[in-house]
């Protein structure tokens, strides 16, 4: 009999070692949540200082619709002076609210609950500099359609996760665009333009596109001229100069067009296509004096070349 009991105990330990049971219970998804719930409940009683047990127990309780157990854990944690306990209480409160949000069929209640969720998520994100935690909060805010918060967390991550700074800035740009906060989107693009030299042209074009959409024509022209002066590529120089002239033509600002052409036309005198484009633009705007000056200079160059 004694040998049989020992054999059963050995088999149980081999099949269900404590660590294995603990791992199964701590998993958010398992085949027997009720059993895991009871096991975790016992663990929280035996080890009151283990926050991982408390969080797993609270999550399991919420999943099973036993919010009162999660709320009890939350109330206990709020009494603690440990910052980790308060952070955990916020996490559990968020999970309770999230379940309430998806169960509610009242639109006004859903809006109210979502505001509380966003407030808690903002508080959690401001309490950490962990890339893993902030990434998790960012994903949560995106899944819950909280673009303002997603933008804020992405900007935090761009400062914390320097290795992936550009990725987070791009995400921040997308969230700002989703909110139609184009002024902020342009500020983020300026950061990306300075950092991502490989794709600079792409981000500059995006910036010009937004400026034109917002009817910030002067800023768009200045951006074009800035890129024209900074680039070493003739094709890019030509592209941005032509774009600046197009914008001024759309605005019917023939005076600024004439000044721009008069300032930079010599950079493009050897390009027949650009000379023709400049002349057409000037003539369309009635700027005959500058057009005549360029035409005479082109003729003078042709005369010199013919003599040579």
Coordinates of C-alpha atoms in Angstrom, one line a residue:
X1 CA 0.0 0.0 0.0
X2 CA 2.8 2.4 0.9
X3 CA 4.6 1.6 -2.3
X4 CA 1.4 2.2 -4.3
X5 CA 0.9 5.7 -2.6
X6 CA 4.5 6.6 -3.3
X7 CA 4.1 5.5 -6.9
X8 CA 1.0 7.7 -7.4
X9 CA 2.8 10.7 -5.8
X10 CA 5.8 10.2 -8.1
X11 CA 3.5 10.0 -11.2
X12 CA 1.6 13.2 -10.1
X13 CA 4.8 15.1 -9.6
X14 CA 6.1 13.9 -13.0
X15 CA 2.9 14.7 -14.8
X16 CA 2.0 17.9 -13.0
X17 CA 5.0 19.5 -11.4
X18 CA 4.3 22.7 -9.5
X19 CA 6.1 25.0 -11.9
X20 CA 4.2 23.5 -14.9
X21 CA 0.9 24.1 -13.1
X22 CA 2.0 27.6 -12.3
X23 CA 2.9 28.3 -15.9
X24 CA -0.4 27.0 -17.2
X25 CA -2.3 29.1 -14.6
X26 CA -0.4 32.3 -15.4
X27 CA -1.2 32.0 -19.1
X28 CA -4.0 34.4 -20.1
X29 CA -5.5 31.7 -22.4
X30 CA -5.9 28.2 -21.2
X31 CA -8.2 25.2 -21.6
X32 CA -9.5 25.3 -18.0
X33 CA -9.9 28.9 -16.8
X34 CA -12.0 28.0 -13.8
X35 CA -9.3 25.7 -12.5
X36 CA -6.6 28.3 -13.1
X37 CA -8.8 30.9 -11.4
X38 CA -9.0 28.7 -8.2
X39 CA -5.3 27.9 -8.3
X40 CA -4.4 31.6 -8.7
X41 CA -6.8 32.6 -5.9
X42 CA -5.0 30.2 -3.6
X43 CA -1.6 31.5 -4.8
X44 CA -2.6 35.1 -4.0
X45 CA -3.6 34.1 -0.5
X46 CA -0.3 32.2 0.1
X47 CA 1.9 34.8 -1.5
X48 CA 0.3 38.2 -0.9
X49 CA 3.4 40.1 -2.1
X50 CA 3.6 38.4 -5.5
X51 CA 2.2 41.0 -7.9
X52 CA 2.4 38.7 -10.9
X53 CA 0.0 36.3 -9.2
X54 CA -2.3 39.1 -8.3
X55 CA -2.3 40.5 -11.9
X56 CA -2.9 37.0 -13.4
X57 CA -5.7 36.3 -10.9
X58 CA -7.4 39.7 -11.6
X59 CA -7.1 39.1 -15.4
X60 CA -8.6 35.6 -15.0
X61 CA -11.4 36.9 -12.8
X62 CA -12.3 39.6 -15.4
X63 CA -12.2 37.1 -18.2
X64 CA -14.7 34.9 -16.3
X65 CA -16.9 37.9 -15.5
X66 CA -16.0 37.9 -11.8
X67 CA -15.2 41.6 -11.6
X68 CA -15.7 41.7 -7.8
X69 CA -12.6 39.6 -7.3
X70 CA -10.5 41.8 -9.5
X71 CA -11.9 44.9 -7.8
X72 CA -11.0 43.5 -4.4
X73 CA -7.4 42.9 -5.5
X74 CA -7.4 46.5 -6.9
X75 CA -8.6 48.0 -3.6
X76 CA -5.9 46.1 -1.7
X77 CA -3.2 47.4 -4.1
X78 CA -4.4 51.0 -3.8
X79 CA -3.8 50.9 0.0
X80 CA -0.1 50.1 -0.6
X81 CA 2.6 52.7 -0.7
X82 CA 4.6 50.8 -3.2
X83 CA 4.5 52.6 -6.7
X84 CA 4.4 49.1 -8.4
X85 CA 1.2 48.3 -6.5
X86 CA -0.5 51.5 -7.6
X87 CA 0.6 50.9 -11.2
X88 CA -0.8 47.3 -11.0
X89 CA -4.1 48.7 -9.6
X90 CA -4.3 51.0 -12.7
X91 CA -3.7 48.1 -15.0
X92 CA -6.5 46.0 -13.4
X93 CA -8.9 49.0 -13.4
X94 CA -8.2 49.4 -17.1
X95 CA -9.0 45.8 -17.8
X96 CA -12.2 46.0 -15.8
X97 CA -13.2 49.1 -17.8
X98 CA -12.3 47.5 -21.1
X99 CA -14.6 44.6 -20.4
X100 CA -17.4 47.0 -19.4
X101 CA -16.8 49.0 -22.6
X102 CA -17.3 46.0 -24.9
X103 CA -20.3 44.7 -22.9
X104 CA -22.1 48.1 -22.9
X105 CA -24.7 48.8 -25.5
X106 CA -25.2 52.4 -24.4
X107 CA -23.3 54.8 -26.8
X108 CA -23.0 57.5 -24.1
X109 CA -21.7 55.0 -21.5
X110 CA -19.2 53.7 -24.0
X111 CA -17.8 57.2 -24.6
X112 CA -17.6 57.9 -20.9
X113 CA -15.8 54.5 -20.2
X114 CA -13.4 55.1 -23.1
X115 CA -12.4 58.5 -21.7
X116 CA -11.6 56.8 -18.4
X117 CA -9.6 54.1 -20.2
X118 CA -7.6 56.7 -22.1
X119 CA -6.9 58.6 -18.9
X120 CA -5.5 55.4 -17.2
X121 CA -3.5 54.4 -20.2
X122 CA -2.0 57.9 -20.3
X123 CA -1.1 57.7 -16.6
X124 CA 0.5 54.2 -17.1
X125 CA 2.6 55.4 -20.1
X126 CA 3.8 58.4 -18.1
X127 CA 5.0 56.2 -15.3
X128 CA 7.5 54.1 -17.3
X129 CA 10.5 54.4 -19.7
X130 CA 10.4 50.7 -20.6
X131 CA 10.2 50.2 -24.4
X132 CA 8.3 47.0 -24.0
X133 CA 5.7 48.5 -21.7
X134 CA 5.3 51.7 -23.9
X135 CA 5.1 49.5 -27.0
X136 CA 2.3 47.5 -25.4
X137 CA 0.4 50.7 -24.4
X138 CA 0.9 52.1 -27.9
X139 CA -0.6 48.9 -29.5
X140 CA -3.5 49.1 -27.0
X141 CA -4.2 52.8 -27.8
X142 CA -4.2 52.0 -31.5
X143 CA -6.6 49.0 -31.1
X144 CA -8.9 51.2 -29.0
X145 CA -8.8 54.0 -31.6
X146 CA -7.2 56.6 -29.3
X147 CA -5.1 58.6 -31.9
X148 CA -4.2 61.5 -29.5
X149 CA -2.8 59.0 -27.0
X150 CA -1.2 56.9 -29.7
X151 CA 0.6 60.0 -30.9
X152 CA 1.8 60.9 -27.4
X153 CA 3.1 57.4 -26.7
X154 CA 4.8 57.2 -30.1
X155 CA 6.6 60.5 -29.4
X156 CA 7.7 59.1 -26.0
X157 CA 9.0 56.0 -27.7
X158 CA 10.9 58.1 -30.3
X159 CA 12.9 59.5 -27.4
X160 CA 13.3 56.3 -25.4
X161 CA 13.8 53.8 -28.2
X162 CA 16.6 55.6 -30.1
X163 CA 17.4 52.6 -32.2
X164 CA 13.9 52.7 -33.7
X165 CA 13.4 56.4 -33.4
X166 CA 12.4 56.8 -37.1
X167 CA 9.8 54.1 -36.9
X168 CA 8.1 55.7 -33.9
X169 CA 8.2 59.2 -35.5
X170 CA 6.6 57.7 -38.6
X171 CA 3.9 56.2 -36.4
X172 CA 3.5 59.6 -34.6
X173 CA 3.1 61.3 -38.0
X174 CA 0.4 58.8 -39.0
X175 CA -1.5 59.4 -35.8
X176 CA -1.3 63.2 -36.1
X177 CA -2.6 62.8 -39.7
X178 CA -5.4 60.6 -38.4
X179 CA -6.4 63.4 -36.0
X180 CA -6.1 65.9 -38.9
X181 CA -3.7 67.8 -36.8
X182 CA -1.6 68.8 -39.8
X183 CA 0.5 71.4 -38.0
X184 CA 1.8 68.7 -35.7
X185 CA 2.2 66.3 -38.6
X186 CA 4.5 68.9 -40.3
X187 CA 6.6 69.3 -37.1
X188 CA 7.1 65.5 -36.9
X189 CA 8.0 65.4 -40.6
X190 CA 10.7 68.1 -40.0
X191 CA 12.2 65.7 -37.5
X192 CA 12.1 62.8 -39.9
X193 CA 13.6 65.0 -42.7
X194 CA 16.6 65.7 -40.5
X195 CA 17.1 62.1 -39.4
X196 CA 16.2 60.0 -42.4
X197 CA 18.6 61.2 -45.0
X198 CA 18.0 58.1 -47.1
X199 CA 14.3 58.9 -47.6
X200 CA 14.6 62.7 -47.2
X201 CA 12.9 63.4 -50.5
X202 CA 9.9 61.3 -49.6
X203 CA 9.3 63.2 -46.4
X204 CA 9.9 66.6 -48.0
X205 CA 7.3 65.8 -50.6
X206 CA 4.9 64.8 -47.9
X207 CA 5.5 68.1 -46.1
X208 CA 4.9 70.1 -49.3
X209 CA 1.7 68.1 -49.9
X210 CA 0.4 68.9 -46.4
X211 CA 1.4 72.6 -46.7
X212 CA -0.5 72.9 -50.0
X213 CA -3.5 71.1 -48.5
X214 CA -3.5 73.7 -45.7
X215 CA -3.1 76.5 -48.3
X216 CA 0.3 77.5 -46.7
X217 CA 1.6 78.4 -50.1
X218 CA 4.5 80.6 -48.9
X219 CA 5.8 77.9 -46.6
X220 CA 5.5 75.4 -49.4
X221 CA 7.5 77.6 -51.8
X222 CA 10.1 78.2 -49.1
X223 CA 10.4 74.5 -48.5
X224 CA 11.0 73.9 -52.2
X225 CA 13.7 76.6 -52.4
X226 CA 15.3 75.3 -49.2
X227 CA 15.6 71.8 -50.8
X228 CA 16.7 73.3 -54.1
X229 CA 19.6 75.0 -52.4
X230 CA 20.6 72.1 -50.1
X231 CA 20.6 69.3 -52.7
X232 CA 23.7 68.4 -54.7
X233 CA 21.6 66.6 -57.3
X234 CA 20.7 68.7 -60.4
X235 CA 17.5 66.6 -61.0
X236 CA 16.3 67.4 -57.5
X237 CA 17.3 71.0 -57.8
X238 CA 15.3 71.2 -61.0
X239 CA 12.3 69.4 -59.5
X240 CA 12.0 71.7 -56.5
X241 CA 12.6 74.9 -58.5
X242 CA 9.9 73.8 -61.0
X243 CA 7.6 72.9 -58.1
X244 CA 8.1 76.4 -56.5
X245 CA 7.2 78.0 -59.8
X246 CA 4.1 75.8 -60.2
X247 CA 2.8 76.8 -56.7
X248 CA 3.3 80.5 -57.4
X249 CA 1.5 80.1 -60.7
X250 CA -1.5 78.4 -58.9
X251 CA -1.5 81.4 -56.5
X252 CA -1.3 83.8 -59.5
X253 CA 1.6 85.5 -57.8
X254 CA 3.5 86.7 -61.0
X255 CA 5.6 89.2 -59.1
X256 CA 7.1 86.5 -56.7
X257 CA 7.5 84.3 -59.8
X258 CA 9.6 86.9 -61.6
X259 CA 11.8 87.5 -58.5
X260 CA 12.3 83.8 -58.1
X261 CA 13.2 83.3 -61.7
X262 CA 15.5 86.3 -61.8
X263 CA 17.3 85.0 -58.7
X264 CA 18.0 81.5 -59.9
X265 CA 17.6 81.3 -63.7
X266 CA 21.3 81.1 -64.4
X267 CA 21.4 77.7 -62.7
X268 CA 19.2 76.3 -65.5
X269 CA 20.3 78.2 -68.6
X270 CA 22.0 75.1 -70.1
X271 CA 18.7 73.2 -69.7
X272 CA 16.5 73.9 -72.8
X273 CA 13.5 72.4 -71.1
X274 CA 13.8 74.6 -68.1
X275 CA 14.5 77.7 -70.1
X276 CA 11.3 77.1 -72.1
X277 CA 9.4 76.4 -68.9
X278 CA 10.6 79.6 -67.2
X279 CA 9.8 81.7 -70.3
X280 CA 6.3 80.2 -70.6
X281 CA 5.6 80.8 -66.8
X282 CA 6.8 84.4 -67.0
X283 CA 4.8 85.2 -70.2
X284 CA 1.7 83.6 -68.7
X285 CA 2.1 86.0 -65.7
X286 CA 2.8 89.0 -67.8
X287 CA 6.4 89.4 -66.6
X288 CA 7.7 90.4 -70.0
X289 CA 10.8 92.3 -68.7
X290 CA 12.3 89.3 -67.0
X291 CA 11.3 87.0 -69.9
X292 CA 13.1 89.3 -72.4
X293 CA 16.2 89.4 -70.2
X294 CA 16.4 85.6 -70.1
X295 CA 15.7 85.3 -73.8
X296 CA 18.5 87.8 -74.6
X297 CA 20.9 86.0 -72.4
X298 CA 20.1 82.7 -74.1
X299 CA 20.6 84.3 -77.5
X300 CA 23.8 85.8 -76.4
X301 CA 25.1 82.4 -75.3
X302 CA 24.0 80.8 -78.6
X303 CA 25.8 83.6 -80.5
X304 CA 29.0 82.9 -78.5
X305 CA 28.7 79.2 -79.1
X306 CA 28.2 79.7 -82.8
X307 CA 31.3 81.9 -83.1
X308 CA 33.4 79.3 -81.2

